[in-house]
Short mmCIF file of C-alpha atoms and ligand atoms in Angstrom, two decimals:
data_model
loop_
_atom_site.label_atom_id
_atom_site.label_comp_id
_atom_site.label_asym_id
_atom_site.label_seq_id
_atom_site.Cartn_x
_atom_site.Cartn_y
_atom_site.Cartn_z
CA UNK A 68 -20.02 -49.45 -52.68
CA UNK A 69 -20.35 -48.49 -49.20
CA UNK A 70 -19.19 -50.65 -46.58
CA UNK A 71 -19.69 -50.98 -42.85
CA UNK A 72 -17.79 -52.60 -40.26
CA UNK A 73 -20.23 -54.05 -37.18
CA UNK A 74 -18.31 -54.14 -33.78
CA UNK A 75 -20.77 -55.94 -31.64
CA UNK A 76 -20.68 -58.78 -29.00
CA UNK A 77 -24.33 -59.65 -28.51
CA UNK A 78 -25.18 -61.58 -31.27
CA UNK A 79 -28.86 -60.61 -31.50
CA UNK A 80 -28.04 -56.78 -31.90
CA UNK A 81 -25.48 -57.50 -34.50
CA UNK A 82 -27.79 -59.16 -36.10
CA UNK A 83 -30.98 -56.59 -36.10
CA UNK A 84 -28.21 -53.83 -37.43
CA UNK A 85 -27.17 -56.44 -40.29
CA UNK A 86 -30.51 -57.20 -40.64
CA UNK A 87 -31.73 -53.21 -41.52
CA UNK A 88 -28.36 -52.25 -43.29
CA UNK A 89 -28.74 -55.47 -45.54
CA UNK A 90 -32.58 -53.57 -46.14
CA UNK A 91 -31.03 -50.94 -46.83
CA UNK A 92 -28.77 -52.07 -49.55
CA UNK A 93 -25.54 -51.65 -47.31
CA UNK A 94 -23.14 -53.94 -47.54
CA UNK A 95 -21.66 -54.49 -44.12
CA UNK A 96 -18.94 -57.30 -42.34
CA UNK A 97 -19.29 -58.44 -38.27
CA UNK A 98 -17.00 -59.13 -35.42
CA UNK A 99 -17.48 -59.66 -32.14
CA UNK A 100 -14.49 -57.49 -30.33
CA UNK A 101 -11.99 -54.61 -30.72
CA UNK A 102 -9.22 -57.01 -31.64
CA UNK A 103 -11.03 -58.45 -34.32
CA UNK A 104 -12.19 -55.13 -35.92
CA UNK A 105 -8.38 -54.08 -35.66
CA UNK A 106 -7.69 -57.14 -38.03
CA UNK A 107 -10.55 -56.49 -40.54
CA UNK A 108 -9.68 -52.85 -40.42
CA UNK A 109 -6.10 -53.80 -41.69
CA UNK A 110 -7.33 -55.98 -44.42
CA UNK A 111 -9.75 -53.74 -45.65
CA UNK A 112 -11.00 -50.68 -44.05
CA UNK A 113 -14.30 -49.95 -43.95
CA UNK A 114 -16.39 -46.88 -45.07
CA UNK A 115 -18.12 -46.58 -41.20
CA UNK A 116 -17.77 -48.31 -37.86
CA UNK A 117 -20.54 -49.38 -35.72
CA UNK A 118 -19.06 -49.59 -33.02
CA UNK A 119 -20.26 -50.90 -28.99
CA UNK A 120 -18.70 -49.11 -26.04
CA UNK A 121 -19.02 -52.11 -24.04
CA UNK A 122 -16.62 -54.72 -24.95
CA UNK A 123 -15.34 -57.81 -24.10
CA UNK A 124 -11.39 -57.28 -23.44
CA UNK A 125 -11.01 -54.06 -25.34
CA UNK A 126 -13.48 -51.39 -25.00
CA UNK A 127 -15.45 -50.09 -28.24
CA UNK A 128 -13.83 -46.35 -26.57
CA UNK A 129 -10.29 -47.67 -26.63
CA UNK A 130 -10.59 -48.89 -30.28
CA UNK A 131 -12.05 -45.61 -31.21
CA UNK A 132 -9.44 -43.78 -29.37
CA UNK A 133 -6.46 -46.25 -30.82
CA UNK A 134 -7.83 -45.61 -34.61
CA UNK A 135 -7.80 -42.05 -34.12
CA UNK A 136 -4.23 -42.16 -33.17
CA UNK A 137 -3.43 -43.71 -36.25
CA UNK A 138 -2.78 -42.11 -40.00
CA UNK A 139 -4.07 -44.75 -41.83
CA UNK A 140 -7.38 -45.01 -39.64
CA UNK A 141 -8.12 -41.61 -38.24
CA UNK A 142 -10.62 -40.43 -41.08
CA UNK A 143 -13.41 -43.49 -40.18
CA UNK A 144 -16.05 -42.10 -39.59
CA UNK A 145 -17.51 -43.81 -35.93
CA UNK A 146 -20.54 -44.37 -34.62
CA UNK A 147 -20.28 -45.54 -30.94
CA UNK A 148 -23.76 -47.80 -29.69
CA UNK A 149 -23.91 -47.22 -25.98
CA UNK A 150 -26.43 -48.51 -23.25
CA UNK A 151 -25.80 -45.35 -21.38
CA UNK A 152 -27.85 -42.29 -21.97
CA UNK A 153 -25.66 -39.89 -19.61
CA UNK A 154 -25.01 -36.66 -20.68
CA UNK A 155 -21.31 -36.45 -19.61
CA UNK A 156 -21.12 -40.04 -21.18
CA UNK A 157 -21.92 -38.90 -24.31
CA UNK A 158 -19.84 -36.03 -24.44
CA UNK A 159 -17.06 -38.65 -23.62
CA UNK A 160 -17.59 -40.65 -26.92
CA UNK A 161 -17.50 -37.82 -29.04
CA UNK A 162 -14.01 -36.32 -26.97
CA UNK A 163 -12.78 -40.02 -28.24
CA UNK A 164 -13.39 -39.75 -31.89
CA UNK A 165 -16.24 -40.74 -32.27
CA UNK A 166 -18.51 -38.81 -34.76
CA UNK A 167 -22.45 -39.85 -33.96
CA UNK A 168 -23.61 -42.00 -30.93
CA UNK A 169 -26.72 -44.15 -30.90
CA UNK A 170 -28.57 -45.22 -27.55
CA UNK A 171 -29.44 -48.69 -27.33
CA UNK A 172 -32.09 -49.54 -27.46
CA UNK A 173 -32.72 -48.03 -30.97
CA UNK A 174 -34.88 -48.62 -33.84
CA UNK A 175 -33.33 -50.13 -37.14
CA UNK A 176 -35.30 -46.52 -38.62
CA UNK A 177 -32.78 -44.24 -36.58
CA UNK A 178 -30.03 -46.57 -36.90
CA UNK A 179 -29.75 -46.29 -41.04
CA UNK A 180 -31.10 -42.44 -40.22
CA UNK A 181 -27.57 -41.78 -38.68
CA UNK A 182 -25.80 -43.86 -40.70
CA UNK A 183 -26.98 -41.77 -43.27
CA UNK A 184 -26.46 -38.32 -41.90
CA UNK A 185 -22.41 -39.67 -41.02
CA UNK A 186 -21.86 -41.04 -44.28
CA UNK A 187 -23.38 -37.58 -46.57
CA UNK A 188 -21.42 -35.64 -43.90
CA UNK A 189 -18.22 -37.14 -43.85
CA UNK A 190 -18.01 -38.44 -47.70
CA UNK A 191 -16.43 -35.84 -50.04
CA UNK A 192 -17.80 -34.44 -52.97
CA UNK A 193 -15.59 -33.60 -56.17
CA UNK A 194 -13.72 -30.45 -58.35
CA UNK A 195 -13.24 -28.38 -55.30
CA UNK A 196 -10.24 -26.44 -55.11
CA UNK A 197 -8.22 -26.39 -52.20
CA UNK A 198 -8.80 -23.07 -49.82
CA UNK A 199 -6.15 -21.49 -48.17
CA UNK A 200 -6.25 -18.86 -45.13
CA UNK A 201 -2.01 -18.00 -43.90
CA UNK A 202 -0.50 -21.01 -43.66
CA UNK A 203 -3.23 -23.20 -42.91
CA UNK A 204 -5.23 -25.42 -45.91
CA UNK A 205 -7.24 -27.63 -46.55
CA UNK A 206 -8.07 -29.46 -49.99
CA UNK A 207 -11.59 -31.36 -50.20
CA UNK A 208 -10.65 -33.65 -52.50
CA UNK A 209 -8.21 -34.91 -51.11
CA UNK A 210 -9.45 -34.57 -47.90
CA UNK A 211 -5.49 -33.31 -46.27
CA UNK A 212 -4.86 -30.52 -44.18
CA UNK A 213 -2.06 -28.92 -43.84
CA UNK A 214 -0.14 -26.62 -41.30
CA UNK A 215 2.76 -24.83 -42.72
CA UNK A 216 3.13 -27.24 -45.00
CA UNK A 217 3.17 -30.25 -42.61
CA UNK A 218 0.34 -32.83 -42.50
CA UNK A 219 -2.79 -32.53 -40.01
CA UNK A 220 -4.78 -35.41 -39.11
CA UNK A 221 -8.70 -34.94 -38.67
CA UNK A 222 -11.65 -37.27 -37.63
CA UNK A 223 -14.22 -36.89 -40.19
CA UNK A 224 -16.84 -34.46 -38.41
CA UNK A 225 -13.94 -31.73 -37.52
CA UNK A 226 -12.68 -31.77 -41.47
CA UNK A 227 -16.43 -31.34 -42.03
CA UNK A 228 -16.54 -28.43 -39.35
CA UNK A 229 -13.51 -26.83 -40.25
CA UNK A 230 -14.31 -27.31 -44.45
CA UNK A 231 -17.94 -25.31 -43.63
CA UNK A 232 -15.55 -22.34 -41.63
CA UNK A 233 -13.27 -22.57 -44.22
CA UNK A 234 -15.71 -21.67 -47.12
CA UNK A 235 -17.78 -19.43 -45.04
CA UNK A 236 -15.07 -17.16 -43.17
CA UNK A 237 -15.50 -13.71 -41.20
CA UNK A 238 -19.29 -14.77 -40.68
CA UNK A 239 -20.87 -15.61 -37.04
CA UNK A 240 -23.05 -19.26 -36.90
CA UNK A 241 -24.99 -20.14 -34.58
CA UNK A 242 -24.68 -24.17 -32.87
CA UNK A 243 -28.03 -24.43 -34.62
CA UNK A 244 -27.18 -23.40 -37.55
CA UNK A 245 -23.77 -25.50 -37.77
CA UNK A 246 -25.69 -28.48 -36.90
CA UNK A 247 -27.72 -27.90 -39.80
CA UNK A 248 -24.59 -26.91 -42.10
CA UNK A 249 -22.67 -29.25 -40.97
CA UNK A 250 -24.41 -32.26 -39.80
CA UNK A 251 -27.45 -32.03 -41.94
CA UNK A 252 -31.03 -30.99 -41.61
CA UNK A 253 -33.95 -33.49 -40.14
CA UNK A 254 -30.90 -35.01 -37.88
CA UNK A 255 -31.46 -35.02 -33.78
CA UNK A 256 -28.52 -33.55 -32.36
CA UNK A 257 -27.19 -32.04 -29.32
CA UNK A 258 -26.02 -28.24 -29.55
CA UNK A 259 -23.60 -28.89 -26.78
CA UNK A 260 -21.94 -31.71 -29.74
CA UNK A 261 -21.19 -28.80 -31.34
CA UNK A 262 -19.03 -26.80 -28.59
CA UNK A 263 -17.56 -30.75 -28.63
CA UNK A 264 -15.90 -31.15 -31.78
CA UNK A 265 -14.94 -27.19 -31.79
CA UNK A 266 -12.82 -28.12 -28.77
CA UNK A 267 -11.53 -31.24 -30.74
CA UNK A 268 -10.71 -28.54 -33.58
CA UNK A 269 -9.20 -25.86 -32.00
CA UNK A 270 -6.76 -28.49 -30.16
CA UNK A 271 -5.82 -29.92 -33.32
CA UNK A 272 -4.78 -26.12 -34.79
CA UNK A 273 -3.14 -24.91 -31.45
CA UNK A 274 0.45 -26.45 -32.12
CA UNK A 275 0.56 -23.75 -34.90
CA UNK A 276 -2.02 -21.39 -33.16
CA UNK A 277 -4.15 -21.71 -35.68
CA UNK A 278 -7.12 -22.22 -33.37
CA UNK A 279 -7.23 -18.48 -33.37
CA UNK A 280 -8.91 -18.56 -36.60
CA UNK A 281 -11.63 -20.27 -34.46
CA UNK A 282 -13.52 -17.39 -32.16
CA UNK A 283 -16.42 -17.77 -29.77
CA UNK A 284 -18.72 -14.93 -30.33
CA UNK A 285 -20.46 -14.90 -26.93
CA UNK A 286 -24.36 -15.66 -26.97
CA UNK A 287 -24.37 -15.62 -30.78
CA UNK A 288 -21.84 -18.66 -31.86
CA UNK A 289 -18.57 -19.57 -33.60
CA UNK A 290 -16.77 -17.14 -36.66
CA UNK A 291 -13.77 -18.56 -38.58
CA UNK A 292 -11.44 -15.93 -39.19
CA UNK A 293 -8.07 -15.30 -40.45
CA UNK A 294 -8.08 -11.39 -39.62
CA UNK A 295 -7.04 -9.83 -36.38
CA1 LIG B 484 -21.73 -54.98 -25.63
#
């Protein structure tokens, strides 16, 4: 059973998202700031945060940021509900960790939309073997990477990038076509998201310069590639 955290101080919006998950058939738990969602996260972490940028005492950024830091919290998924509709501010939640953002004020229709589209994107399906390319691999089931052997940690939507490159290698993809590969069809997102979380990749790889494997074709997209 799926479960979703709420991270909201304004009582009326946490209720409207309870409200159309509950619809929905979600099942989903509420708190009102970071420091409580850090608690309930401990106890029992959740399948998805909904999380608000702005925060009383810690920000909705800083708990995304602090979770992504962690082992045992990096891989929840995180979609950040913002008031501000800025371009660069955008870009900013997803450099965080986040994996989806919502503008307030949305419809309960687009919010269980992207909840949705995060949760088929970033939940893993079974008997997949894991792929290898030099020292770098990655198994899907049990959703680890590994560098030479050593542990990697990933946010959901770059194991979901880097699974697609992974089973599709020495082939060039457009940003259009890895939103629709890797984010899903029918979903409303940014093509500059993409160049995001390819950033957010590549730095991950580059302690054992395995963001190599990553290339920019220029004015066509991204290839993964393990050749020289
Ligand atoms: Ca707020």
């Amino acid at each position: 059973m799926t479960r979703i955290l709420i991270v909201e101080d304004e009582q009326a919006i946490r209720e409207m998202i309870g409200f159309a998950l509950k619809k929905d058939g979600l099942q989903f738990e509420e708190v009102g700031d970071a420091e409580q969602a850090l608690v309930a996260i401990a106890s029992n972490p959740p399948d998805l945060l909904l999380l608000d940028w702005m925060l009383p005492g810690m920000s909705g950024v800083e708990l995304a940021r602090r979770l992504r830091r962690e082992e045992t919290t990096v891989d929840i998924p995180i979609i950040l509900l913002t008031a501000r509709a800025g371009e660069s501010d955008r870009v900013h939640g997803l450099e965080v960790g986040a994996d989806d953002y919502i503008t307030k004020p949305f419809s309960p229709r687009e919010l269980i939309a992207r909840v949705h589209a995060v949760l088929r994107r970033t939940q893993t399906t079974s008997d997949e073997s894991p792929i290898r390319f030099d020292g770098l691999s990655l198994d899907p089931v049990g959703h680890r990477v590994e560098m030479d052997g050593e542990a990697l940690s990933l946010a959901p939507t770059e194991f979901r990038l880097l699974q697609f490159f992974m089973n599709n290698p020495d082939r060039v993809y457009s940003r259009e076509r890895l939103l629709d590969y890797v984010w899903g069809r029918g979903v409303f997102v940014e093509e500059r998201t993409v160049d995001v979380h390819i950033r957010r990749l590549r730095k991950a790889l580059t302690q054992r310069g395995y963001d190599r494997f990553i290339q920019t074709v220029r004015g066509a997209g991204y290839r993964f590639s393990a050749r020289d």
